[in-house]
JSON list of C-alpha atoms in Angstrom, two decimals:
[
{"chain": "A", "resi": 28, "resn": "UNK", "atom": "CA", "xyz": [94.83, 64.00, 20.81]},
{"chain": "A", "resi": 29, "resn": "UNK", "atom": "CA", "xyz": [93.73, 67.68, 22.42]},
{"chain": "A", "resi": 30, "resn": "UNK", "atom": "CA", "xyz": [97.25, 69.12, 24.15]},
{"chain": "A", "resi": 31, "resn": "UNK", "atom": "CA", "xyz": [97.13, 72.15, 26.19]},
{"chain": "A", "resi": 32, "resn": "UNK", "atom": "CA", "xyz": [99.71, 74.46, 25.29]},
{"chain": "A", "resi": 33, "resn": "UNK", "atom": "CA", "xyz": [100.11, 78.29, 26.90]},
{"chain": "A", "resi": 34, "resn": "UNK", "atom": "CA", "xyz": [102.17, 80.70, 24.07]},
{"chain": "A", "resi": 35, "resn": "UNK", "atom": "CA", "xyz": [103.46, 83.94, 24.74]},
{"chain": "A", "resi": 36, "resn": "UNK", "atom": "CA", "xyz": [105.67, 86.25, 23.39]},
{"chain": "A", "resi": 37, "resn": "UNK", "atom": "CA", "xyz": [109.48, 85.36, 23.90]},
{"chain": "A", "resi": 38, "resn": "UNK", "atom": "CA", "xyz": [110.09, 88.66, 25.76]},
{"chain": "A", "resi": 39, "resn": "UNK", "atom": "CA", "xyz": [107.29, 87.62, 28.60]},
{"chain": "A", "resi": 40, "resn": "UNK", "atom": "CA", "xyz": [107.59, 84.64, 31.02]},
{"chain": "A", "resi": 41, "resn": "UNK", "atom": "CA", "xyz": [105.08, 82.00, 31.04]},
{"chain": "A", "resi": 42, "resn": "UNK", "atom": "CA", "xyz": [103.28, 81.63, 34.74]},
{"chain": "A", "resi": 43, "resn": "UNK", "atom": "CA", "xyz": [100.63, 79.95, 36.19]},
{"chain": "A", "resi": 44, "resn": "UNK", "atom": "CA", "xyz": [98.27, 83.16, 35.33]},
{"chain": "A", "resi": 45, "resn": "UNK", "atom": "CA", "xyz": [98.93, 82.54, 31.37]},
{"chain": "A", "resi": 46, "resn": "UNK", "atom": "CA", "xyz": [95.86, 81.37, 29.62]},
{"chain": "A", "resi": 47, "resn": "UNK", "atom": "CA", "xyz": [95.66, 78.08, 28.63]},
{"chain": "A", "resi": 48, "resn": "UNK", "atom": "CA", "xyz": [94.15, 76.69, 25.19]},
{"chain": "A", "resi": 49, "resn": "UNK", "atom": "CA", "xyz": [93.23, 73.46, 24.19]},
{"chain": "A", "resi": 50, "resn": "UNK", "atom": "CA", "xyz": [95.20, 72.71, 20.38]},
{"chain": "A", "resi": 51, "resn": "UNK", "atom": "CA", "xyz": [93.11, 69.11, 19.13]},
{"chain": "A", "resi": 52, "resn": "UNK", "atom": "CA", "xyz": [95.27, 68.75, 15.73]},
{"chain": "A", "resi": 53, "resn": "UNK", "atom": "CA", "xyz": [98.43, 68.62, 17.54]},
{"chain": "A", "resi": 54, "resn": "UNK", "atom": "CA", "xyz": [99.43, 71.66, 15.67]},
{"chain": "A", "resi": 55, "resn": "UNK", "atom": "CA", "xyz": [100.62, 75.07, 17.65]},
{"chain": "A", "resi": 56, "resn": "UNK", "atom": "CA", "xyz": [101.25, 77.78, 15.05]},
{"chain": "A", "resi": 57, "resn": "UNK", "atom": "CA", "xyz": [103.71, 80.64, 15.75]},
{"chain": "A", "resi": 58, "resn": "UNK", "atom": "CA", "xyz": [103.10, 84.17, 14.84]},
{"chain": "A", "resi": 59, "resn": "UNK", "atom": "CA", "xyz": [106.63, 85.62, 16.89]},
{"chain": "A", "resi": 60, "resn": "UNK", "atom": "CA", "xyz": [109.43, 84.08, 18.84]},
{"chain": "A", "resi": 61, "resn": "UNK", "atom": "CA", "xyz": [107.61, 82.39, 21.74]},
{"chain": "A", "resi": 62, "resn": "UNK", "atom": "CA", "xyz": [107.75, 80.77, 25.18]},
{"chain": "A", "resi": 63, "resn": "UNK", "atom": "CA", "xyz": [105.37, 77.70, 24.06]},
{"chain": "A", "resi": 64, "resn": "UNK", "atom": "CA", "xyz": [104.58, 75.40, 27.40]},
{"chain": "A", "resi": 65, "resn": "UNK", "atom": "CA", "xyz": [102.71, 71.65, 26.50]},
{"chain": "A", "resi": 66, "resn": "UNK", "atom": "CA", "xyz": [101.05, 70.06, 29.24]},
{"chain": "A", "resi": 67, "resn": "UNK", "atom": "CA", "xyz": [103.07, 66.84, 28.28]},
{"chain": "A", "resi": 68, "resn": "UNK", "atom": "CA", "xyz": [105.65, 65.39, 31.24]},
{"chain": "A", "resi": 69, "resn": "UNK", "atom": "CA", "xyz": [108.98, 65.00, 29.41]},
{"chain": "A", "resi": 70, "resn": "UNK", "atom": "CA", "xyz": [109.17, 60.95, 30.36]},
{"chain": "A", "resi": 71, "resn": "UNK", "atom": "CA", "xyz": [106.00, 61.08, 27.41]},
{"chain": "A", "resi": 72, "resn": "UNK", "atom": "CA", "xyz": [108.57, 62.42, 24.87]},
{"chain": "A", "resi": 73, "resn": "UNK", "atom": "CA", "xyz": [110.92, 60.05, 22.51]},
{"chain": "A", "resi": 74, "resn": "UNK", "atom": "CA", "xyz": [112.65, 62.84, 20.37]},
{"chain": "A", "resi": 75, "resn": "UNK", "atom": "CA", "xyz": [112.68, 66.43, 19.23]},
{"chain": "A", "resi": 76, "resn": "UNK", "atom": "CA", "xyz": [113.09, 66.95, 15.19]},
{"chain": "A", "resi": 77, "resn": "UNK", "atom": "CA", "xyz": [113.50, 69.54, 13.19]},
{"chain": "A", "resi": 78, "resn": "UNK", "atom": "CA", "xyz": [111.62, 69.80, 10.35]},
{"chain": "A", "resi": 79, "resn": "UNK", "atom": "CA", "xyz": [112.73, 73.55, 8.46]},
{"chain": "A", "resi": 80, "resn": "UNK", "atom": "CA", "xyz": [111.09, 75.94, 10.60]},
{"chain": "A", "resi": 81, "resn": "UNK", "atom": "CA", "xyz": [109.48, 73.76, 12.66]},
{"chain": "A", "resi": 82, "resn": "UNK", "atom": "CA", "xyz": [109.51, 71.69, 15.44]},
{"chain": "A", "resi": 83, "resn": "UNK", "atom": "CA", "xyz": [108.11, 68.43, 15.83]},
{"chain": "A", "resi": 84, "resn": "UNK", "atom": "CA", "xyz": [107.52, 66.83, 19.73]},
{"chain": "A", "resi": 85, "resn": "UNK", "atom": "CA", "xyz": [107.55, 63.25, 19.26]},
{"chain": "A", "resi": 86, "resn": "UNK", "atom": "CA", "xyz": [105.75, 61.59, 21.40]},
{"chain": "A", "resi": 87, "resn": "UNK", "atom": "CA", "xyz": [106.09, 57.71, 23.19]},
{"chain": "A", "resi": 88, "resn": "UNK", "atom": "CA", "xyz": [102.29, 56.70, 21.75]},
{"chain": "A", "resi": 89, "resn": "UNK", "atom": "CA", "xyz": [103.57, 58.07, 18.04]},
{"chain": "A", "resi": 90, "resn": "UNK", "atom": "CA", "xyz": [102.39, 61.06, 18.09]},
{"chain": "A", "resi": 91, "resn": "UNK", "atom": "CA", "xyz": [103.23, 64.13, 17.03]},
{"chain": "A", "resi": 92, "resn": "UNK", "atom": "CA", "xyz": [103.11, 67.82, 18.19]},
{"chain": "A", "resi": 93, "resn": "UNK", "atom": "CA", "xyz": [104.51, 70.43, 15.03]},
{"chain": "A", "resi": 94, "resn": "UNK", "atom": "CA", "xyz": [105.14, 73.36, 16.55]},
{"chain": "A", "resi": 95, "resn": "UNK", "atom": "CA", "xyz": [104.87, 76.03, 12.98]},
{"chain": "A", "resi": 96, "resn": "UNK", "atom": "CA", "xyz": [107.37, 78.30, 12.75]},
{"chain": "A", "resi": 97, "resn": "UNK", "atom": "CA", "xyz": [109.54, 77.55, 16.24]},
{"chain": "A", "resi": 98, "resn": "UNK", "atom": "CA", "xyz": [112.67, 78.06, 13.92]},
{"chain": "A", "resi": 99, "resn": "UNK", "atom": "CA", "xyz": [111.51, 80.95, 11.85]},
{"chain": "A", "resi": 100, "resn": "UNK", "atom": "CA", "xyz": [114.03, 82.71, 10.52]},
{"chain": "A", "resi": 101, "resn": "UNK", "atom": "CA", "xyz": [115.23, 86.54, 11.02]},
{"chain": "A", "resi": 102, "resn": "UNK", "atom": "CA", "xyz": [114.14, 85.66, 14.89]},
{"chain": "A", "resi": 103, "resn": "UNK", "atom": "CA", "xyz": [115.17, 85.44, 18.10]},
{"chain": "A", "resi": 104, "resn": "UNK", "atom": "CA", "xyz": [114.95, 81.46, 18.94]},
{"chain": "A", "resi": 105, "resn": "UNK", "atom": "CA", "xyz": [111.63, 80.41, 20.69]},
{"chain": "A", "resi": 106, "resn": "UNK", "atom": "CA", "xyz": [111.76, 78.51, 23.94]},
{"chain": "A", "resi": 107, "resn": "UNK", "atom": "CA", "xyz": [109.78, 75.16, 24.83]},
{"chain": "A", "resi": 108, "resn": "UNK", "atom": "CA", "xyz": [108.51, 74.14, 27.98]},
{"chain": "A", "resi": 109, "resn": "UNK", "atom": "CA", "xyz": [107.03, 71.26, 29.35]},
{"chain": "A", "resi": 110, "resn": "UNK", "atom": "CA", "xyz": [105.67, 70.23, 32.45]},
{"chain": "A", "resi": 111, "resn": "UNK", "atom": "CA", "xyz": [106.75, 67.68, 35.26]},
{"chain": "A", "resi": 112, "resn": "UNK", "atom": "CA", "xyz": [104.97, 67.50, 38.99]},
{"chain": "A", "resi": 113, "resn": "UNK", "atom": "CA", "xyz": [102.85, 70.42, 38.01]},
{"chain": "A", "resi": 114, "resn": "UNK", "atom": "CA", "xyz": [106.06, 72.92, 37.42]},
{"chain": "A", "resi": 115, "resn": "UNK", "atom": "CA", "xyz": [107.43, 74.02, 33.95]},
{"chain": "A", "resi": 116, "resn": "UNK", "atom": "CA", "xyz": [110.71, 72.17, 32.86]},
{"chain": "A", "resi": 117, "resn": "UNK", "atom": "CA", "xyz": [112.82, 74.47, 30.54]},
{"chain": "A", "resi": 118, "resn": "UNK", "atom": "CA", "xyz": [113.95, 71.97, 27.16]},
{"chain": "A", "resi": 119, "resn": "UNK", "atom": "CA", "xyz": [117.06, 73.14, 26.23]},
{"chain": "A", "resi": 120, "resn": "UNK", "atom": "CA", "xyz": [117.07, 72.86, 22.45]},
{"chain": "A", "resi": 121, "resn": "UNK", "atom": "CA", "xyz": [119.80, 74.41, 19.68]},
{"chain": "A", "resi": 122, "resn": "UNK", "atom": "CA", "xyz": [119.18, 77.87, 18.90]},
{"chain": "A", "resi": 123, "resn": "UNK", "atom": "CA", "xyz": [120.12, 77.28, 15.31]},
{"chain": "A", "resi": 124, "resn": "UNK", "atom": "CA", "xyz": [119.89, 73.27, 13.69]},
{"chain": "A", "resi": 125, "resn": "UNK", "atom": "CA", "xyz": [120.09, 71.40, 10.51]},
{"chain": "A", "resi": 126, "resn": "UNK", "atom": "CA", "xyz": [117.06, 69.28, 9.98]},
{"chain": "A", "resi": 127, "resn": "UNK", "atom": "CA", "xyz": [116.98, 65.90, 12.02]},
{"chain": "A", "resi": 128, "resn": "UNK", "atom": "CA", "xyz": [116.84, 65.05, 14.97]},
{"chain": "A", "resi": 129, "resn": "UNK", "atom": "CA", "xyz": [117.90, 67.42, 17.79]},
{"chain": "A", "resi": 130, "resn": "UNK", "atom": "CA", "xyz": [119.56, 66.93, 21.40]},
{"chain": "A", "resi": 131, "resn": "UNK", "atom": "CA", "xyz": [117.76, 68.02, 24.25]},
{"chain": "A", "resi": 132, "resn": "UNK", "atom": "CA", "xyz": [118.55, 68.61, 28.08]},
{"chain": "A", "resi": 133, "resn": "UNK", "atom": "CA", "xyz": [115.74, 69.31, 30.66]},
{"chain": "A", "resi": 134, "resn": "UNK", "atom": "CA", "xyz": [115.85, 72.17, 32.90]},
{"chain": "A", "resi": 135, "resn": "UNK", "atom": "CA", "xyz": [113.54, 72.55, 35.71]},
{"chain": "A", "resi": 136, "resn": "UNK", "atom": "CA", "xyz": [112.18, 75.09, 36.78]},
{"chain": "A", "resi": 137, "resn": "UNK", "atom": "CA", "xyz": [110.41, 76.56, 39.71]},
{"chain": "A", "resi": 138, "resn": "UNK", "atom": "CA", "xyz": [107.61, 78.47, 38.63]},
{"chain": "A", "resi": 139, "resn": "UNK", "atom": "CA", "xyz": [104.18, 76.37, 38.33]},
{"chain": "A", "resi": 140, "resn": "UNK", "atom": "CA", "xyz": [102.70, 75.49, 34.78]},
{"chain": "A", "resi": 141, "resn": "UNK", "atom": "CA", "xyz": [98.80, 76.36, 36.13]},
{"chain": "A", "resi": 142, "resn": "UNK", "atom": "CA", "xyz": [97.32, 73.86, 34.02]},
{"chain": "A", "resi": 143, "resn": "UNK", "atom": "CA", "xyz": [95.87, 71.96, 36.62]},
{"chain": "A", "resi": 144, "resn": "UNK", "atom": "CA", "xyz": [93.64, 75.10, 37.08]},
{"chain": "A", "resi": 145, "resn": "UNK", "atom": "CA", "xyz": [91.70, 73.68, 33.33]},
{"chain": "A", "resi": 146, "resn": "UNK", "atom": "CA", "xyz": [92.05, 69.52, 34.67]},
{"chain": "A", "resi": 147, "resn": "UNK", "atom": "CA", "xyz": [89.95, 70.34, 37.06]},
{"chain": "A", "resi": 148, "resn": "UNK", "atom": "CA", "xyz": [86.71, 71.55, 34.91]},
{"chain": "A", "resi": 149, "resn": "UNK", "atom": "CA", "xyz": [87.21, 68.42, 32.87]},
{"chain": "A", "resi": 150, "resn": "UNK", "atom": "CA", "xyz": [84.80, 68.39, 30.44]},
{"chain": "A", "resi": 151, "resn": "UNK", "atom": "CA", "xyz": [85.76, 71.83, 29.68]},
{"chain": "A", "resi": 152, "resn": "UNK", "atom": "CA", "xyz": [89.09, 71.38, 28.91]},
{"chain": "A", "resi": 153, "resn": "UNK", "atom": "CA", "xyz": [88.64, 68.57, 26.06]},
{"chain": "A", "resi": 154, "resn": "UNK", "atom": "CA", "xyz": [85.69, 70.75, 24.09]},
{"chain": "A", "resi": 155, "resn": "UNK", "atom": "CA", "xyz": [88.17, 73.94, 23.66]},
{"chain": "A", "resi": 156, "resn": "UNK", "atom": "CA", "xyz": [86.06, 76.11, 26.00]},
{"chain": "A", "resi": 157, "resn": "UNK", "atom": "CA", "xyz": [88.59, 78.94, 27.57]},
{"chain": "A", "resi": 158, "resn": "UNK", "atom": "CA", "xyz": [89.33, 78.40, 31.69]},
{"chain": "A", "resi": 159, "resn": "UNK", "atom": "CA", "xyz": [88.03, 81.94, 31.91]},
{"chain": "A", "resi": 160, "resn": "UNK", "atom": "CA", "xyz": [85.25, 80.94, 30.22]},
{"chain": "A", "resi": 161, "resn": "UNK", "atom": "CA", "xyz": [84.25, 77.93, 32.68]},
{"chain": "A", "resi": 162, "resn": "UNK", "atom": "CA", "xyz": [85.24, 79.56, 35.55]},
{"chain": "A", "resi": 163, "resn": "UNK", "atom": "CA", "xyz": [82.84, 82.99, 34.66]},
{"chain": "A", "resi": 164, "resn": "UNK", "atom": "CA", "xyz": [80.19, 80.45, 34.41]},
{"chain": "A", "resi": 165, "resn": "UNK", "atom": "CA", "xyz": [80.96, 78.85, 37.51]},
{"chain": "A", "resi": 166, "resn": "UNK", "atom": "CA", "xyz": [80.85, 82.20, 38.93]},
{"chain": "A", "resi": 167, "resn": "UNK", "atom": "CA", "xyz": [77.32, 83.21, 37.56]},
{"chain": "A", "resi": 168, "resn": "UNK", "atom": "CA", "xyz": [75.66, 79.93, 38.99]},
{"chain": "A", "resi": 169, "resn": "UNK", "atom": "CA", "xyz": [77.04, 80.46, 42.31]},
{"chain": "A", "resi": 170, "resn": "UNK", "atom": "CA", "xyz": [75.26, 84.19, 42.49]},
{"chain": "A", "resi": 171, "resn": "UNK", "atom": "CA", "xyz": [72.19, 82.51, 40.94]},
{"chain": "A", "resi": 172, "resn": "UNK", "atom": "CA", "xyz": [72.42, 80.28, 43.78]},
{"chain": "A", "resi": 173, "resn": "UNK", "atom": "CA", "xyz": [73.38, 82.53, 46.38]},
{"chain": "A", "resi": 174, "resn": "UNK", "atom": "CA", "xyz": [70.33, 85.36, 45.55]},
{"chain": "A", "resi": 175, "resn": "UNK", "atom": "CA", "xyz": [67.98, 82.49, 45.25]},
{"chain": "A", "resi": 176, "resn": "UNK", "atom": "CA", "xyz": [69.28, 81.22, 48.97]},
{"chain": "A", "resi": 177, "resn": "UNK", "atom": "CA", "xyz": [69.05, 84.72, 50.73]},
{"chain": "A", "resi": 178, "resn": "UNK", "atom": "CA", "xyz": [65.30, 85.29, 49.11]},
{"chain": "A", "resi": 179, "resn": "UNK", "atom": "CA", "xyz": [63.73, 82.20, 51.44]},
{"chain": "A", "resi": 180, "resn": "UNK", "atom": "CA", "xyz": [64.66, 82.67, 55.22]},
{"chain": "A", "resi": 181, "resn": "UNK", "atom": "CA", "xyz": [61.88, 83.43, 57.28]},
{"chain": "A", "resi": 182, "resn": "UNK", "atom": "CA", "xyz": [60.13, 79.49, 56.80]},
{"chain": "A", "resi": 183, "resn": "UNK", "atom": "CA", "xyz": [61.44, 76.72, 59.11]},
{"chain": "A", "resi": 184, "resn": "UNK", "atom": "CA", "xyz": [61.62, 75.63, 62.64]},
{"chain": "A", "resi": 185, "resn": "UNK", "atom": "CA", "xyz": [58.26, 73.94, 63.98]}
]
C-alpha cells in the first residue's frame, strides 16, 4: 500500500506547504523527533502499538504503518498526525509507553494537511514522483504551449 506521509522536524509545524512523499513499504523511518502527518482518516485506524522504539499504525484492512524510531530514546517525543476532511487531526499518544497497545485521543486541528495538492496529479502520486516535481513539469508544458500559441497569429478569418 503507497501512504503519503509529510515529516519534519519536531521544532517546525507541519502545513499545507510541507512536501509530501509517497512511502510504498509502509515504513517511515525517523532520523530526529518529528511531526510525521499520514494521509490516512483516523475512522481507517484500529489501534496504535508500540513496538520498542517504534510505532506501529494499525490499520482496519490489516495493515500496518511502522513508524522507525517514533520512541527513540534520549528525545523529545515525536508527534503524529493524521488527516480528516482535508485538515490535520493531532493523535494524542503517551510521551513515554511500555510495549502494547497504546490509548489514543484525536485532536483536530485547523490547519490543512495539503495533500490533496499530490491526489490531484494521480498517477504521480502512486509512482513516488515529488509534487514539485509534477507540478515543474506541468509548468514547462504550459510555456511550451503558450510560445508555440503566440508564434501563429496572423492566419485566420476568411
Amino acid at each position: 500500500m503507497a501512504i503519503r506521509v509529510k515529516v519534519v522536524p519536531a521544532s517546525e509545524s507541519i502545513s499545507s506547504d510541507t512536501a509530501a512523499t509517497t512511502v510504498l513499504n509502509d515504513v517511515v523511518t525517523l532520523q530526529q523527533s518529528s511531526n510525521v502527518a499520514l494521509d490516512i482518516d483516523p475512522d481507517q485506524v484500529a489501534g496504535y502499538v508500540k513496538d520498542g522504539q517504534d510505532l506501529v499504525v494499525q490499520l482496519k484492512t490489516g495493515e500496518n504503518v511502522r513508524i522507525v524510531n517514533f520512541y527513540a530514546e534520549g528525545q523529545s517525543p515525536s508527534h503524529l498526525f493524521l488527516v480528516d476532511d482535508k485538515k490535520l487531526v493531532a493523535v494524542d499518544l503517551p510521551a513515554v509507553a511500555s510495549d502494547g497497545p497504546l490509548a489514543a485521543s484525536y485532536l483536530p486541528q485547523e490547519t490543512l494537511a495539503g495533500f490533496d495538492s499530490l491526489t490531484a496529479v494521480g498517477a504521480g502520486a502512486g509512482s513516488g514522483i515529488s509534487g514539485a516535481m509534477v507540478l515543474g513539469g506541468l509548468a514547462a508544458v504550459g510555456a511550451a504551449v503558450a510560445l508555440a500559441d503566440s508564434g501563429g497569429g496572423g492566419g485566420g478569418g476568411g
